[in-house]
Tab-separated table of C-alpha atoms in Angstrom:
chain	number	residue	atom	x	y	z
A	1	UNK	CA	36.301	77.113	-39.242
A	2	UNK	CA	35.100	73.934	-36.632
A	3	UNK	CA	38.108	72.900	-34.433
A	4	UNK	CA	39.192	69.383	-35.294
A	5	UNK	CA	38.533	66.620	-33.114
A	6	UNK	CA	40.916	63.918	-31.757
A	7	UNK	CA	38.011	61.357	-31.334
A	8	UNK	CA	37.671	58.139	-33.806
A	9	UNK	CA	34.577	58.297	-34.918
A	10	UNK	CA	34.882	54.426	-35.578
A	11	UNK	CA	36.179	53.897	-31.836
A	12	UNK	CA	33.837	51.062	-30.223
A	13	UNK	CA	31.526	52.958	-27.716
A	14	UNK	CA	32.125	49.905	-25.434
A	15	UNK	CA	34.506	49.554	-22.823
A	16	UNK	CA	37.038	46.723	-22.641
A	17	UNK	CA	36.015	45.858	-19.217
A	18	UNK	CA	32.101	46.046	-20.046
A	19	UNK	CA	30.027	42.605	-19.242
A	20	UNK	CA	29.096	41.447	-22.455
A	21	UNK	CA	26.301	40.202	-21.140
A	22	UNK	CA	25.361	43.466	-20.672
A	23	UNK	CA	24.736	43.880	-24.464
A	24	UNK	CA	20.509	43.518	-25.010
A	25	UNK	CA	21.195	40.839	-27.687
A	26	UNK	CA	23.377	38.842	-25.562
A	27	UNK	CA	20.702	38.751	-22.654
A	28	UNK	CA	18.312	37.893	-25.247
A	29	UNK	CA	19.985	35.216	-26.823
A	30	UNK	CA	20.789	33.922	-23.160
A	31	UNK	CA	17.125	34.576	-21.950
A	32	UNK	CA	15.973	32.749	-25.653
A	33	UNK	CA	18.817	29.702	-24.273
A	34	UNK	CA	17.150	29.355	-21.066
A	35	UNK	CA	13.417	28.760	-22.517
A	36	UNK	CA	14.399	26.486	-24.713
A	37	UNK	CA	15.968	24.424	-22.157
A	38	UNK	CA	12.650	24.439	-19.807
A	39	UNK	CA	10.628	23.798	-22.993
A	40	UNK	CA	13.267	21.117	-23.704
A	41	UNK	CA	12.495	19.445	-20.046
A	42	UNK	CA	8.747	20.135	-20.341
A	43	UNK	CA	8.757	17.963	-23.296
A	44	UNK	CA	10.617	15.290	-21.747
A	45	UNK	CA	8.380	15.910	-18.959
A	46	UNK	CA	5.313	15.014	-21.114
A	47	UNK	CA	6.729	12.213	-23.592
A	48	UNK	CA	8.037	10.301	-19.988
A	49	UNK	CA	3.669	11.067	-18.676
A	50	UNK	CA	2.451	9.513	-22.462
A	51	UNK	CA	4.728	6.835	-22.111
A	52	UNK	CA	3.066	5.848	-18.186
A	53	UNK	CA	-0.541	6.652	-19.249
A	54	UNK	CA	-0.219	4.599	-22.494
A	55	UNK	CA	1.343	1.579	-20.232
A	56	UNK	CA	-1.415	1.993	-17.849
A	57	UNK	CA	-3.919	2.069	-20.662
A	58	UNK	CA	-2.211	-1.312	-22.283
A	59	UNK	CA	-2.737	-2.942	-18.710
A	60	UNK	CA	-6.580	-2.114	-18.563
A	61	UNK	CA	-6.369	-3.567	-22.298
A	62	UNK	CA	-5.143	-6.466	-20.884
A	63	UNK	CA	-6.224	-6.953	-17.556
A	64	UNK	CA	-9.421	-4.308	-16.982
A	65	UNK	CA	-8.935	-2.073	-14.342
A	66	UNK	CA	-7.665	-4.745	-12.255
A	67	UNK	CA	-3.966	-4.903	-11.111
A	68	UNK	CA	-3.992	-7.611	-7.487
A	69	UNK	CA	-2.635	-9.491	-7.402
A	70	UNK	CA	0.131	-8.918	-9.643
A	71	UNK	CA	0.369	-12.357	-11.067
A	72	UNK	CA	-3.299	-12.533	-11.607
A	73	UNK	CA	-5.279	-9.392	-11.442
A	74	UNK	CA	-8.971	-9.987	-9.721
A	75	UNK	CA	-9.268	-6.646	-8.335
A	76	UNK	CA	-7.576	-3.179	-8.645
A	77	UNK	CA	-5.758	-1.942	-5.488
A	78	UNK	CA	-4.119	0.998	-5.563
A	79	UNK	CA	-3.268	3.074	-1.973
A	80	UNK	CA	-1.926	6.026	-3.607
A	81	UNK	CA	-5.009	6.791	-6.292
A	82	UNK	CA	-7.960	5.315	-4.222
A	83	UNK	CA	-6.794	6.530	-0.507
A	84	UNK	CA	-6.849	10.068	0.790
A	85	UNK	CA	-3.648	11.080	1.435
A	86	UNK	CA	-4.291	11.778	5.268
A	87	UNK	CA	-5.060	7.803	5.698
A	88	UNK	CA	-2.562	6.591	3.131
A	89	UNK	CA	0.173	5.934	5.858
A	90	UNK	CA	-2.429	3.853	7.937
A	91	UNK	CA	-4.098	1.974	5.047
A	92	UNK	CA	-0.326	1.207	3.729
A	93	UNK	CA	0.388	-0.339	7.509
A	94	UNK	CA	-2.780	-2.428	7.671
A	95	UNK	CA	-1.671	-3.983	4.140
A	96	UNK	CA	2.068	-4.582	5.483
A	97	UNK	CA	0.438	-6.398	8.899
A	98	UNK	CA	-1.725	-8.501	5.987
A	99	UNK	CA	1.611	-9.267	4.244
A	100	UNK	CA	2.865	-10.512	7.471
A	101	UNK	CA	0.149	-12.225	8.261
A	102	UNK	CA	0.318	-14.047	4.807
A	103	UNK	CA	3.925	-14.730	5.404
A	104	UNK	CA	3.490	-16.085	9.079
A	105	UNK	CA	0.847	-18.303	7.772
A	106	UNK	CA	2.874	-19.942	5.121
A	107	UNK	CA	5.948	-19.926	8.373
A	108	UNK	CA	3.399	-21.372	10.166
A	109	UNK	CA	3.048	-24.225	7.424
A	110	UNK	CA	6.451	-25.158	7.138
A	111	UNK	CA	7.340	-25.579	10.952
A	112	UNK	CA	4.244	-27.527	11.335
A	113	UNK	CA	5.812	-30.275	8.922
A	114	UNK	CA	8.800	-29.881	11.171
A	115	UNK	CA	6.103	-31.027	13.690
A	116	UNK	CA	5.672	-34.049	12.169
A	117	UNK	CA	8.784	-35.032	11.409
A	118	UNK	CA	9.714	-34.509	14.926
A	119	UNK	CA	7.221	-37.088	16.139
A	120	UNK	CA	4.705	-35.373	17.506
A	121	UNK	CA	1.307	-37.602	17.910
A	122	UNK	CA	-0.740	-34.617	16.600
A	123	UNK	CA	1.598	-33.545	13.955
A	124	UNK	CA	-0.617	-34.258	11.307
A	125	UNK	CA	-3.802	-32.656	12.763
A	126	UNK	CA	-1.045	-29.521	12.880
A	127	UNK	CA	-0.383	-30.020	9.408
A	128	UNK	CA	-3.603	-30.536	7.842
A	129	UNK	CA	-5.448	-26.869	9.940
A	130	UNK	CA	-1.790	-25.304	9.223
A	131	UNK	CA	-2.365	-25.921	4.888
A	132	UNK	CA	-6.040	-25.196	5.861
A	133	UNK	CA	-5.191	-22.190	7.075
A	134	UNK	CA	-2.930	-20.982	3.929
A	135	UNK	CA	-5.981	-20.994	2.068
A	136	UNK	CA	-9.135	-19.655	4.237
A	137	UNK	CA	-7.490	-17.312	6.493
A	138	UNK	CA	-5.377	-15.556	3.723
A	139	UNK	CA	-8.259	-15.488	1.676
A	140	UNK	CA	-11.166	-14.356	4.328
A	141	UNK	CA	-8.859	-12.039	6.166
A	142	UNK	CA	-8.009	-9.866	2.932
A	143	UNK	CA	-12.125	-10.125	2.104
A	144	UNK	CA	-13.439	-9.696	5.083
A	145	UNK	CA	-11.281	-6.901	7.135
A	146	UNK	CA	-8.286	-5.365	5.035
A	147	UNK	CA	-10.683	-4.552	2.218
A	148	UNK	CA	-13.469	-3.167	4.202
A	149	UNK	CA	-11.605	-0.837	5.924
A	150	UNK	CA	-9.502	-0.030	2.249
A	151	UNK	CA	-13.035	0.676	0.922
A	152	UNK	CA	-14.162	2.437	4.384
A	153	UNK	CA	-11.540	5.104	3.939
A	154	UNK	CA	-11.726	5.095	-0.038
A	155	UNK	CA	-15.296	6.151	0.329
A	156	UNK	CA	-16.192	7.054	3.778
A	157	UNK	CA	-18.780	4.949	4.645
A	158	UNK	CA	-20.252	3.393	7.746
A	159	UNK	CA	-20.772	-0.257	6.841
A	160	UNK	CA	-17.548	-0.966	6.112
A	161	UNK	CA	-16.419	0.149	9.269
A	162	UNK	CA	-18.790	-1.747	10.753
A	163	UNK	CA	-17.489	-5.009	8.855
A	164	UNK	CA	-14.241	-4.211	9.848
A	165	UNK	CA	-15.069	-3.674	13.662
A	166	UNK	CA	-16.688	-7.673	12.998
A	167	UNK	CA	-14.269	-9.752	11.837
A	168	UNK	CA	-10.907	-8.184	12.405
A	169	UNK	CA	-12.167	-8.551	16.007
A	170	UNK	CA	-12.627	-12.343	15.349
A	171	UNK	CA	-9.394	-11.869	13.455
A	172	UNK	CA	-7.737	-10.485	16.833
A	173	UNK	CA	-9.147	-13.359	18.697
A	174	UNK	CA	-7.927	-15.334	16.298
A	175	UNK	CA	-4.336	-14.447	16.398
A	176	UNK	CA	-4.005	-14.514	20.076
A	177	UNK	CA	-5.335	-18.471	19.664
A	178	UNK	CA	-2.120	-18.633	17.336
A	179	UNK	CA	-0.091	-17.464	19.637
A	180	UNK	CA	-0.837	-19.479	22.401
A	181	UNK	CA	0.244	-22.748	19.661
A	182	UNK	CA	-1.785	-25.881	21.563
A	183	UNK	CA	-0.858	-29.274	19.534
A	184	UNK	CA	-3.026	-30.099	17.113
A	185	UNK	CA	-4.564	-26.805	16.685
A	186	UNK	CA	-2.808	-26.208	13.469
A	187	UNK	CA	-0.569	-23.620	15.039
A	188	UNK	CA	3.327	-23.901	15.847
A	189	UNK	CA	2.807	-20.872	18.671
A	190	UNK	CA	4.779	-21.090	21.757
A	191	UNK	CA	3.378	-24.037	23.123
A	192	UNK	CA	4.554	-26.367	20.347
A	193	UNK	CA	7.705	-24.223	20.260
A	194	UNK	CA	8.603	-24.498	23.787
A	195	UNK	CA	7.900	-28.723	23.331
A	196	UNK	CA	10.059	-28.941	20.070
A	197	UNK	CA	12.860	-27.280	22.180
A	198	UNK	CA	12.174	-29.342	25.137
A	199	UNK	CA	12.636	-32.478	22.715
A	200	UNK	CA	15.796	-31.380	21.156
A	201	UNK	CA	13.933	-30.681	17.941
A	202	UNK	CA	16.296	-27.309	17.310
A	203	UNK	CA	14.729	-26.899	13.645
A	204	UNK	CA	11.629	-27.121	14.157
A	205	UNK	CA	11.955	-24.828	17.433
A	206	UNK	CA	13.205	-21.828	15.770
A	207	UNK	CA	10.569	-22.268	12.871
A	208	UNK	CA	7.960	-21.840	15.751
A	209	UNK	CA	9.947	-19.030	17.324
A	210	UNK	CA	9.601	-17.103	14.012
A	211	UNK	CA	5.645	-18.129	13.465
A	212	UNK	CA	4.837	-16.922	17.454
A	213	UNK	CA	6.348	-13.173	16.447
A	214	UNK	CA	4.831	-13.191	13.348
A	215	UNK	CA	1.616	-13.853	15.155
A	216	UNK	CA	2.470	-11.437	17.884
A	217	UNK	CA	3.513	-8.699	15.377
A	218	UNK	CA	0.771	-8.787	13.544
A	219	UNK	CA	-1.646	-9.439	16.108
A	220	UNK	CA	-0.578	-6.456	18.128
A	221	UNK	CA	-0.435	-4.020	15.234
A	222	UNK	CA	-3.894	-4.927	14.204
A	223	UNK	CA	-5.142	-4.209	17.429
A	224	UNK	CA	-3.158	-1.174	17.387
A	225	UNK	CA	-4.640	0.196	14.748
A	226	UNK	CA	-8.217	-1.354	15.660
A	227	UNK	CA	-8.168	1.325	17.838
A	228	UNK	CA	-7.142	4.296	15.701
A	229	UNK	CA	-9.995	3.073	13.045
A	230	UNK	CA	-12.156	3.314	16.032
A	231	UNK	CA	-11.553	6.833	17.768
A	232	UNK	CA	-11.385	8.078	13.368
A	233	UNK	CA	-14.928	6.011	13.045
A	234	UNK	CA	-16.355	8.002	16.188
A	235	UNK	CA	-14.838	11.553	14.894
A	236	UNK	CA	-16.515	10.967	11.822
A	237	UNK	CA	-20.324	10.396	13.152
A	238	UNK	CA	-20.879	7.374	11.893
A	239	UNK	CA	-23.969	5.291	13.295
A	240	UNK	CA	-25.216	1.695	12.714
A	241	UNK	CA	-28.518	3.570	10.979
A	242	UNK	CA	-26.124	5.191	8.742
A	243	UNK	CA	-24.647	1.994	8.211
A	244	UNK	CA	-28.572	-0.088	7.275
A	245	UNK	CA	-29.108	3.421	4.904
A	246	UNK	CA	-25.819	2.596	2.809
A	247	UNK	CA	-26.837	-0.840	2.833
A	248	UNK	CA	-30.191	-0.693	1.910
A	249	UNK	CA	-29.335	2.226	-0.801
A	250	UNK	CA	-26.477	0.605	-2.351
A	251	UNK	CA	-26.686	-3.260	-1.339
A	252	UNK	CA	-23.598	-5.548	-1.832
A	253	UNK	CA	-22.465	-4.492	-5.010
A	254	UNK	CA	-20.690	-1.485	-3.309
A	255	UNK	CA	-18.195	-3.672	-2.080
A	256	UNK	CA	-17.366	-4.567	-5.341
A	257	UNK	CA	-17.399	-0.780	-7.080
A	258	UNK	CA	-15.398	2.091	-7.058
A	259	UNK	CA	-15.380	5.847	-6.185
């Protein structure tokens, strides 16, 4: 006869102090929770992407590829998609000295009527270069060395290093004229700012004090970074010959085009 057994046969095999989470269904269900969630995020992930890519594709709609300036796009500029990332940091500091510059010139402007209301007898030759200035300068110095060098290290290539070695030099010589401020130059540099404090003209002093260190700060971080472009210009091999091929093989439209 089989000996009779104390056990409940219906006793849960479990003990009270067992994890739960140590049952296979409740890791499951957890595991099952947790992909969800990522898929969840991966789908917000993608709908936020669609929404930026259909925006972007609504402003080349609109405007073409072209996004500068912002107000009224003539040209697309864009550091982060058309700059290495090595030469980002530089090319974003050579566009913040061009912001300056753009600023100082409109600075420059302003104290210059200052000028003439102060009396000065060449206060309107300094008014007429300065508003002569607001329009050529800003205008020549974004054509004729900020985008070279953009395009120099969007695409590597000699000739618009070369272009940029030109004419930010004139640029630099430039800027150091601006400094020195001589009446009727157009330019409320220390000269004029020195005379306007000399005359008890306080306004129009401190306008001048702010348009010499705008020159100074942007003429001494252009020539900073003159330099860097150069010794990165050298490291990279390239020669005036190089330069004439790209010319000759591409002509003027490349300064136009892209990639």
């Amino acid at each position: 006869m089989a000996a009779y057994s104390n056990e409940n046969p219906f006793a849960s095999t479990h003990s009270l102090d067992a994890n739960p989470f140590d049952d296979p269904e409740a890791q499951q269900e957890a595991e099952r929770q947790a992909r969800l969630q990522e898929l969840s995020a991966r789908e917000r992930d993608l709908e936020r992407r669609e929404a930026e890519l259909n925006q972007k594709a609504e402003h080349i709609r609109v405007h073409g590829r072209n996004n500068w300036p912002f107000f009224y796009p003539l040209i697309f500029h864009s550091i982060k998609d058309e700059i290495p990332e090595a030469s980002q940091q530089l090319i974003t500091r050579l566009y913040q000295l061009w912001l300056v510059l753009f600023g100082t010139l409109i600075i420059n402007f302003v104290a210059c009527i200052f000028v003439l209301v102060a009396g000065s007898s060449d206060g309107g030759a300094d008014l007429g270069a300065s508003i002569g200035y607001c329009f050529t300068i800003t205008i020549f110095s974004f054509l004729l060395w900020y985008r070279p060098i953009y395009n120099g290290y969007m695409k590597e290539q000699a000739l618009y290093y070369y272009m940029y070695f030109i004419f930010c030099g004139f640029h630099l010589l430039y800027s150091a004229y601006m400094i020195i401020g001589i009446p009727s130059t157009g330019s409320a540099g220390l000269v004029q700012t020195i005379k306007m404090y000399g005359g008890g003209h306080i306004v129009a002093g401190i306008l001048g004090t702010i348009t010499t260190v705008g020159w100074v700060v942007q003429g001494a971080g252009n020539a900073y970074y003159y330099r860097e472009i150069w010794m990165h210009h050298k490291a990279a091999g390239h020669t005036m010959e190089k330069a004439k091929g790209e010319l000759a093989t591409h002509g003027a439209k490349a300064y136009f085009t892209r990639g």
